[in-house]
PDB file of C-alpha atoms in Angstrom:
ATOM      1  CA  UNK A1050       0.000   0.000   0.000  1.00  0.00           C
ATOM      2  CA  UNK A1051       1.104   3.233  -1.265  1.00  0.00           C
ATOM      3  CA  UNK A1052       4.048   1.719  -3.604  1.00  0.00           C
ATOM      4  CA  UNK A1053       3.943   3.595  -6.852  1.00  0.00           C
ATOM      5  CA  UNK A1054       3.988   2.111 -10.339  1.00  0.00           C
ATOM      6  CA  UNK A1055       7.240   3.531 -10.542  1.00  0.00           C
ATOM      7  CA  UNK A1056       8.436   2.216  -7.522  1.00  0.00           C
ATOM      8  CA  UNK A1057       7.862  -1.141  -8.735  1.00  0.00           C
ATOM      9  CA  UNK A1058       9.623  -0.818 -11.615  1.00  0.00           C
ATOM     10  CA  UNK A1059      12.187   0.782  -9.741  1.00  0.00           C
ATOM     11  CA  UNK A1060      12.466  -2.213  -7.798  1.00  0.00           C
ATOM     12  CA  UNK A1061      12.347  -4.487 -10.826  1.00  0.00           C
ATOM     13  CA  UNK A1062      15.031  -2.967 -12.409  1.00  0.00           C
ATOM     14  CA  UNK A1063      17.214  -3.086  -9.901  1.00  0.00           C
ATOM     15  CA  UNK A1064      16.874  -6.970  -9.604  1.00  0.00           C
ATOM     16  CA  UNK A1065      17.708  -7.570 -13.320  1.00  0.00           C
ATOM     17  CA  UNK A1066      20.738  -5.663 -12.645  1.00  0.00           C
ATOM     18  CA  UNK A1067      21.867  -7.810 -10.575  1.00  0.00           C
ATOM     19  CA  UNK A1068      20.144 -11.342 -11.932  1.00  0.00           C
ATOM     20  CA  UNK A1069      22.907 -13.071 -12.504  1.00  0.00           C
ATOM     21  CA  UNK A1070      24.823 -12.343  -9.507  1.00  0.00           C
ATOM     22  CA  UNK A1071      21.879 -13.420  -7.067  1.00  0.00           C
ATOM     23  CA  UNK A1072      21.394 -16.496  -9.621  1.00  0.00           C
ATOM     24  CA  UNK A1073      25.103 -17.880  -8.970  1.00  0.00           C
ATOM     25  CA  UNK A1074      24.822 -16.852  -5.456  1.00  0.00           C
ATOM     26  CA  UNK A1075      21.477 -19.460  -5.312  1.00  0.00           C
ATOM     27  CA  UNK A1076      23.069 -21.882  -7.121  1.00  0.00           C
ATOM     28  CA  UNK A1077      26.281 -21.895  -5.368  1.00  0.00           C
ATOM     29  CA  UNK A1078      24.087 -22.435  -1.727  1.00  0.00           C
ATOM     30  CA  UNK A1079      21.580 -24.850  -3.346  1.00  0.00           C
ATOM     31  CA  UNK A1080      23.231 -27.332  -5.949  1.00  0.00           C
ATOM     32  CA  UNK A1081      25.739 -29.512  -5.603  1.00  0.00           C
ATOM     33  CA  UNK A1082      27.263 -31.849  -7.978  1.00  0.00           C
ATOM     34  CA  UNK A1083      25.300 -34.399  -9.188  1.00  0.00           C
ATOM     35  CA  UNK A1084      22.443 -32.436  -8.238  1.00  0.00           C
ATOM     36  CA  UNK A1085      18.947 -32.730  -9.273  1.00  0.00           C
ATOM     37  CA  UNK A1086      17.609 -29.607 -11.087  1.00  0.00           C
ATOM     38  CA  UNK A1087      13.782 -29.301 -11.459  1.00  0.00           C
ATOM     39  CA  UNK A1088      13.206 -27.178 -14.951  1.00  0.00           C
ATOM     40  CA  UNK A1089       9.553 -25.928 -16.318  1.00  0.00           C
ATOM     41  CA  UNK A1090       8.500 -23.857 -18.944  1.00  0.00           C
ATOM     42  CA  UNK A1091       5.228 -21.801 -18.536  1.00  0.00           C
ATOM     43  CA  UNK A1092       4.233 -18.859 -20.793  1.00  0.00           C
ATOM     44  CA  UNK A1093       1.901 -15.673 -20.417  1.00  0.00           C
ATOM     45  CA  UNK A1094      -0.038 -14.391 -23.102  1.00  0.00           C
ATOM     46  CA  UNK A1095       0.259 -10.622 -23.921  1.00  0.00           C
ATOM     47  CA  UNK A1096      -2.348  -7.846 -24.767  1.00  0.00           C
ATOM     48  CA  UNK A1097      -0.162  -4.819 -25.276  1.00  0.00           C
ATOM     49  CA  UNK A1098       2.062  -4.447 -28.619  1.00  0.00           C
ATOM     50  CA  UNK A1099       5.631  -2.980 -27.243  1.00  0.00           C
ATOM     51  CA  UNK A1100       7.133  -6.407 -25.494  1.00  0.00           C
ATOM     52  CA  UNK A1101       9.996  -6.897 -28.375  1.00  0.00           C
ATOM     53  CA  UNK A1102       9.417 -10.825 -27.028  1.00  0.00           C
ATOM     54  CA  UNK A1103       5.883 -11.212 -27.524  1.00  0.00           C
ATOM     55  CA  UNK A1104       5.761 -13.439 -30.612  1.00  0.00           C
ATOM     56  CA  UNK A1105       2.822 -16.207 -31.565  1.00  0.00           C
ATOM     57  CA  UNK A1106       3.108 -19.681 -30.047  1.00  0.00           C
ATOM     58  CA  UNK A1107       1.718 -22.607 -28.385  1.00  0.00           C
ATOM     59  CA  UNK A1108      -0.367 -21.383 -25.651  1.00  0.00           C
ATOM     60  CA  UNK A1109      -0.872 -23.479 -22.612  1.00  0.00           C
ATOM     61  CA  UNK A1110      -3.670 -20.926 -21.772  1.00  0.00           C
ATOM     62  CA  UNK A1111      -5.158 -21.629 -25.158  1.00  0.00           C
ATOM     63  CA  UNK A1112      -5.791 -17.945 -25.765  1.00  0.00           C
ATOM     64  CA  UNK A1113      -5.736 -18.375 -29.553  1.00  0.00           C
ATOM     65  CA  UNK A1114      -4.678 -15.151 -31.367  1.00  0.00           C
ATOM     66  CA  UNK A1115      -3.208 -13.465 -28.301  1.00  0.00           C
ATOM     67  CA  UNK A1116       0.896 -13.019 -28.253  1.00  0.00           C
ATOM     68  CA  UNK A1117       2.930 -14.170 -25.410  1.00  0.00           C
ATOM     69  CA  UNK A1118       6.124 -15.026 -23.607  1.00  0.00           C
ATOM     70  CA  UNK A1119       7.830 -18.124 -22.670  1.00  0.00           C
ATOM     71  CA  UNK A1120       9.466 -18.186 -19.272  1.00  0.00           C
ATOM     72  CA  UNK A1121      11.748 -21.267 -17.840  1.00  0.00           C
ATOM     73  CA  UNK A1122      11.951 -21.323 -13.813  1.00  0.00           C
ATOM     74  CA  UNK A1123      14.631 -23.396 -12.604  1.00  0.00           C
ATOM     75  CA  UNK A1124      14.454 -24.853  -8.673  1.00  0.00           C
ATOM     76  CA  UNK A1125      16.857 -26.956  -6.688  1.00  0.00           C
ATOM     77  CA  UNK A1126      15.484 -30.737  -5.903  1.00  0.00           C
ATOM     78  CA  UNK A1127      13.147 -28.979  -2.808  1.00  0.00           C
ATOM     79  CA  UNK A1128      11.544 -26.135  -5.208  1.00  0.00           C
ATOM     80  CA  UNK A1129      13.479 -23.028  -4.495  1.00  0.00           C
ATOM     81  CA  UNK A1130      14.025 -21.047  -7.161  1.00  0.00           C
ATOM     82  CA  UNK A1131      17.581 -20.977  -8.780  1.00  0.00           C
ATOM     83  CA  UNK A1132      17.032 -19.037 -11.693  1.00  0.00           C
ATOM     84  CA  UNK A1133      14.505 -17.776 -13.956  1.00  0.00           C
ATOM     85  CA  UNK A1134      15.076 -16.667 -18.335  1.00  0.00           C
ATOM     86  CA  UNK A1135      12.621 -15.106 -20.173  1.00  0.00           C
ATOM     87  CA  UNK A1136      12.318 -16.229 -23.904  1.00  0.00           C
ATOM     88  CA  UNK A1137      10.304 -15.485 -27.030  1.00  0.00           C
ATOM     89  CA  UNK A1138       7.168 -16.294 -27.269  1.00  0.00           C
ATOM     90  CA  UNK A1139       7.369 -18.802 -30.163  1.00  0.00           C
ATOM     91  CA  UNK A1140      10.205 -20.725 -28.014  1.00  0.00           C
ATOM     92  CA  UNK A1141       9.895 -24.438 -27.976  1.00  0.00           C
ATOM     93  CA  UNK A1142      10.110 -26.375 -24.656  1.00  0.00           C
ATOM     94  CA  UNK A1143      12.863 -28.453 -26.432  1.00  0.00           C
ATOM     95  CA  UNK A1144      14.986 -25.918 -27.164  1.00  0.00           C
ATOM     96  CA  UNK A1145      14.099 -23.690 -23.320  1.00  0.00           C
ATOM     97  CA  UNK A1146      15.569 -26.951 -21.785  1.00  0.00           C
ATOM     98  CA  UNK A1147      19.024 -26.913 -24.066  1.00  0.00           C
ATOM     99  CA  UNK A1148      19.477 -23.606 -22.731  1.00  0.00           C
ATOM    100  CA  UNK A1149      18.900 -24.650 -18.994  1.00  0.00           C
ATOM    101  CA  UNK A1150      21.216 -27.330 -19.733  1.00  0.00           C
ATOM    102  CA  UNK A1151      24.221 -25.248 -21.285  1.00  0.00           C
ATOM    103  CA  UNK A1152      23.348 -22.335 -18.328  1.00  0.00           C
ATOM    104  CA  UNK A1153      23.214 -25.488 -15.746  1.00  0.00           C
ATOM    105  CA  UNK A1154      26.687 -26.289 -16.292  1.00  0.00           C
ATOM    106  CA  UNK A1155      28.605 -23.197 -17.793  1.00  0.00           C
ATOM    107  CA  UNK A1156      27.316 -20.214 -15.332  1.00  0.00           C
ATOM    108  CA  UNK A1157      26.562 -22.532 -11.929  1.00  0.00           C
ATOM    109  CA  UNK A1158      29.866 -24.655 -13.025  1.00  0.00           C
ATOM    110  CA  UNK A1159      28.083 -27.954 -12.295  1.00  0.00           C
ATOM    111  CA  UNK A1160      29.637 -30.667 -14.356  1.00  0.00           C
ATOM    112  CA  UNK A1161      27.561 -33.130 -13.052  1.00  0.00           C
ATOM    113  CA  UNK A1162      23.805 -33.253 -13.023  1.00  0.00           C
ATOM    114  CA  UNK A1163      20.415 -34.378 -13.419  1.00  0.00           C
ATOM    115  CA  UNK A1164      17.758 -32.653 -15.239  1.00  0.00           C
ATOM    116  CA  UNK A1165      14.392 -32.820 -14.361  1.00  0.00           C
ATOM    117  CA  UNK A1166      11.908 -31.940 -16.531  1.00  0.00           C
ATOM    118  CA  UNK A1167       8.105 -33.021 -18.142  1.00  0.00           C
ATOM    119  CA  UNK A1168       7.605 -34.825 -21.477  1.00  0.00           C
ATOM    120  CA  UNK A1169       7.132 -31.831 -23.698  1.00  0.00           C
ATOM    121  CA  UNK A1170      10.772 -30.768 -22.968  1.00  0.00           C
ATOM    122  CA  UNK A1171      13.288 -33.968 -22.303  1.00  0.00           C
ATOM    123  CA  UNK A1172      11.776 -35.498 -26.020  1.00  0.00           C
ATOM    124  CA  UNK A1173      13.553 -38.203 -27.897  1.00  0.00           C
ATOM    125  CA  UNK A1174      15.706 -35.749 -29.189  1.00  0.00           C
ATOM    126  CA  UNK A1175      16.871 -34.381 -26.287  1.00  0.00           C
ATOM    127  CA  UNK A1176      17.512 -37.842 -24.785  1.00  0.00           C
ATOM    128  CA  UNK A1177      19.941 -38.374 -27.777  1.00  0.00           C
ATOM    129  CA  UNK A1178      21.681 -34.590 -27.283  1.00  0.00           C
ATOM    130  CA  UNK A1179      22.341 -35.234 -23.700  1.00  0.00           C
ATOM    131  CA  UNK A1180      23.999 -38.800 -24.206  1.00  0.00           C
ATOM    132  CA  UNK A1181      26.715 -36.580 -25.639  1.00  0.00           C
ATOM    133  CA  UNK A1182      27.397 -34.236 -22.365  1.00  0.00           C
ATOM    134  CA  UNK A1183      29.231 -36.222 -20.062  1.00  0.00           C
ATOM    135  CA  UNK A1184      28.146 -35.954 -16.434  1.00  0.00           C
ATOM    136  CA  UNK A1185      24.597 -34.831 -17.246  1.00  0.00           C
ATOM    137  CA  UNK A1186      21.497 -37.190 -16.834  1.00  0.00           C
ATOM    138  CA  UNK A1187      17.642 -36.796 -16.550  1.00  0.00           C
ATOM    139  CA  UNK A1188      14.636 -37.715 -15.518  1.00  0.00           C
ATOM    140  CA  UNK A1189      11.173 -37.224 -17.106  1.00  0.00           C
ATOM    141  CA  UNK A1190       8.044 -39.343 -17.282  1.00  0.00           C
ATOM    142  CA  UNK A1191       6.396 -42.068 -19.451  1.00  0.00           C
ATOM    143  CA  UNK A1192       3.856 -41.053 -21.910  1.00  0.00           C
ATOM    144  CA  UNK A1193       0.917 -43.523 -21.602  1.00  0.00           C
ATOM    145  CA  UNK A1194       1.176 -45.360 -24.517  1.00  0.00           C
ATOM    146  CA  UNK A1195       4.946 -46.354 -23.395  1.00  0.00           C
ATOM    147  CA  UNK A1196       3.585 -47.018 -19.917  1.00  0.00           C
ATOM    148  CA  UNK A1197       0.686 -49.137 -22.094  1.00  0.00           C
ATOM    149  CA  UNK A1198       3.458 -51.768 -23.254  1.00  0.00           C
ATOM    150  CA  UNK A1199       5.496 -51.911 -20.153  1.00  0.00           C
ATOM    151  CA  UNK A1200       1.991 -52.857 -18.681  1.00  0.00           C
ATOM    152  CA  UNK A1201       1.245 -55.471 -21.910  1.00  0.00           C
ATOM    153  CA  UNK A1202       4.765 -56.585 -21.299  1.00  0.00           C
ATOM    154  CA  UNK A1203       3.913 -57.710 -17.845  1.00  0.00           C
ATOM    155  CA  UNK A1204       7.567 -55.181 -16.780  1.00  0.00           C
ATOM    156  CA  UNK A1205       5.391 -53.154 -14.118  1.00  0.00           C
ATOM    157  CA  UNK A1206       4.951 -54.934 -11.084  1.00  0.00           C
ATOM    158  CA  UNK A1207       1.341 -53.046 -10.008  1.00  0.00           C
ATOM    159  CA  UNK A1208       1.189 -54.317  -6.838  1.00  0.00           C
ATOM    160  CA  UNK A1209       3.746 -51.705  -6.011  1.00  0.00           C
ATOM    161  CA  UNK A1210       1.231 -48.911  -6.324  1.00  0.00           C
ATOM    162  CA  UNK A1211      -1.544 -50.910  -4.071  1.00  0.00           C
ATOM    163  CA  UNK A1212      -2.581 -49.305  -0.681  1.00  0.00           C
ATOM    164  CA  UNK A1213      -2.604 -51.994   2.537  1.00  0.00           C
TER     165      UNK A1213
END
């Protein structure tokens, strides 16, 4: 209550200045190597016409015709926020999680890690890139027709997931 606009922005400004200092400072209290590093990628659609990264996309709002921005949030293995990159709006998850990758282990100077990350982002592709960084591995999930055939293929043991 009775912070300005300005004031705000004030504020704002002064924390980009100094992003990438407070980022390695995170990162040099919270990961370790080998870590785990939890990775998203969210975006926010746009109504005004100025943002120079507003671009058409995939919108996980599904706000058709609207612009937005792509933004990847990266947290240590207990959620806390390590680091945060703002992209265009037309950015791929794919190519967001590349870039968390490369800024994982050049800026924090982990050379060994795991990436965490959802379907959309650690894709076949990615699998294949990352085979070729030593030191890094990740984890992601099953989409359901691959969980399907480990089911067919008897290679789940269900009972695991059973409540006593």
């Amino acid at each position: 209550v009775g912070i300005s606009t300005d004031e705000i922005y004030a504020a704002m400004d002064w924390l980009y200045a100094r992003q990438g200092t407070i980022e390695a400072q995170l990162a040099k209290r919270h990961l370790k190597e080998g870590s785990r590093v939890l990775y998203d990628l969210s975006s926010s659609w746009m109504e005004g016409t100025k943002c120079p990264l507003a671009s058409y996309g995939y919108s996980r709002d599904h706000k058709r015709g609207k612009t937005q921005i792509e933004y990847g949030l990266m947290t240590d293995v207990d959620g806390r926020p390590i680091s945060i990159e703002v992209f265009s709006g037309n950015t791929a998850d794919p190519s967001a999680f590349v870039n968390a990758v490369n800024m994982t282990r050049d800026r924090f100077g982990l050379k060994e890690l795991i990436m965490v990350g959802d379907r959309g982002m650690i894709t076949r592709a990615r699998i294949e890139a990352m085979r070729g960084l030593e030191g890094t591995n990740w984890i992601t999930c099953l989409r359901s027709p691959q969980i399907r055939t480990l089911v067919d293929d008897e290679a789940l043991q269900l009972g695991l997931f059973d409540e006593t």
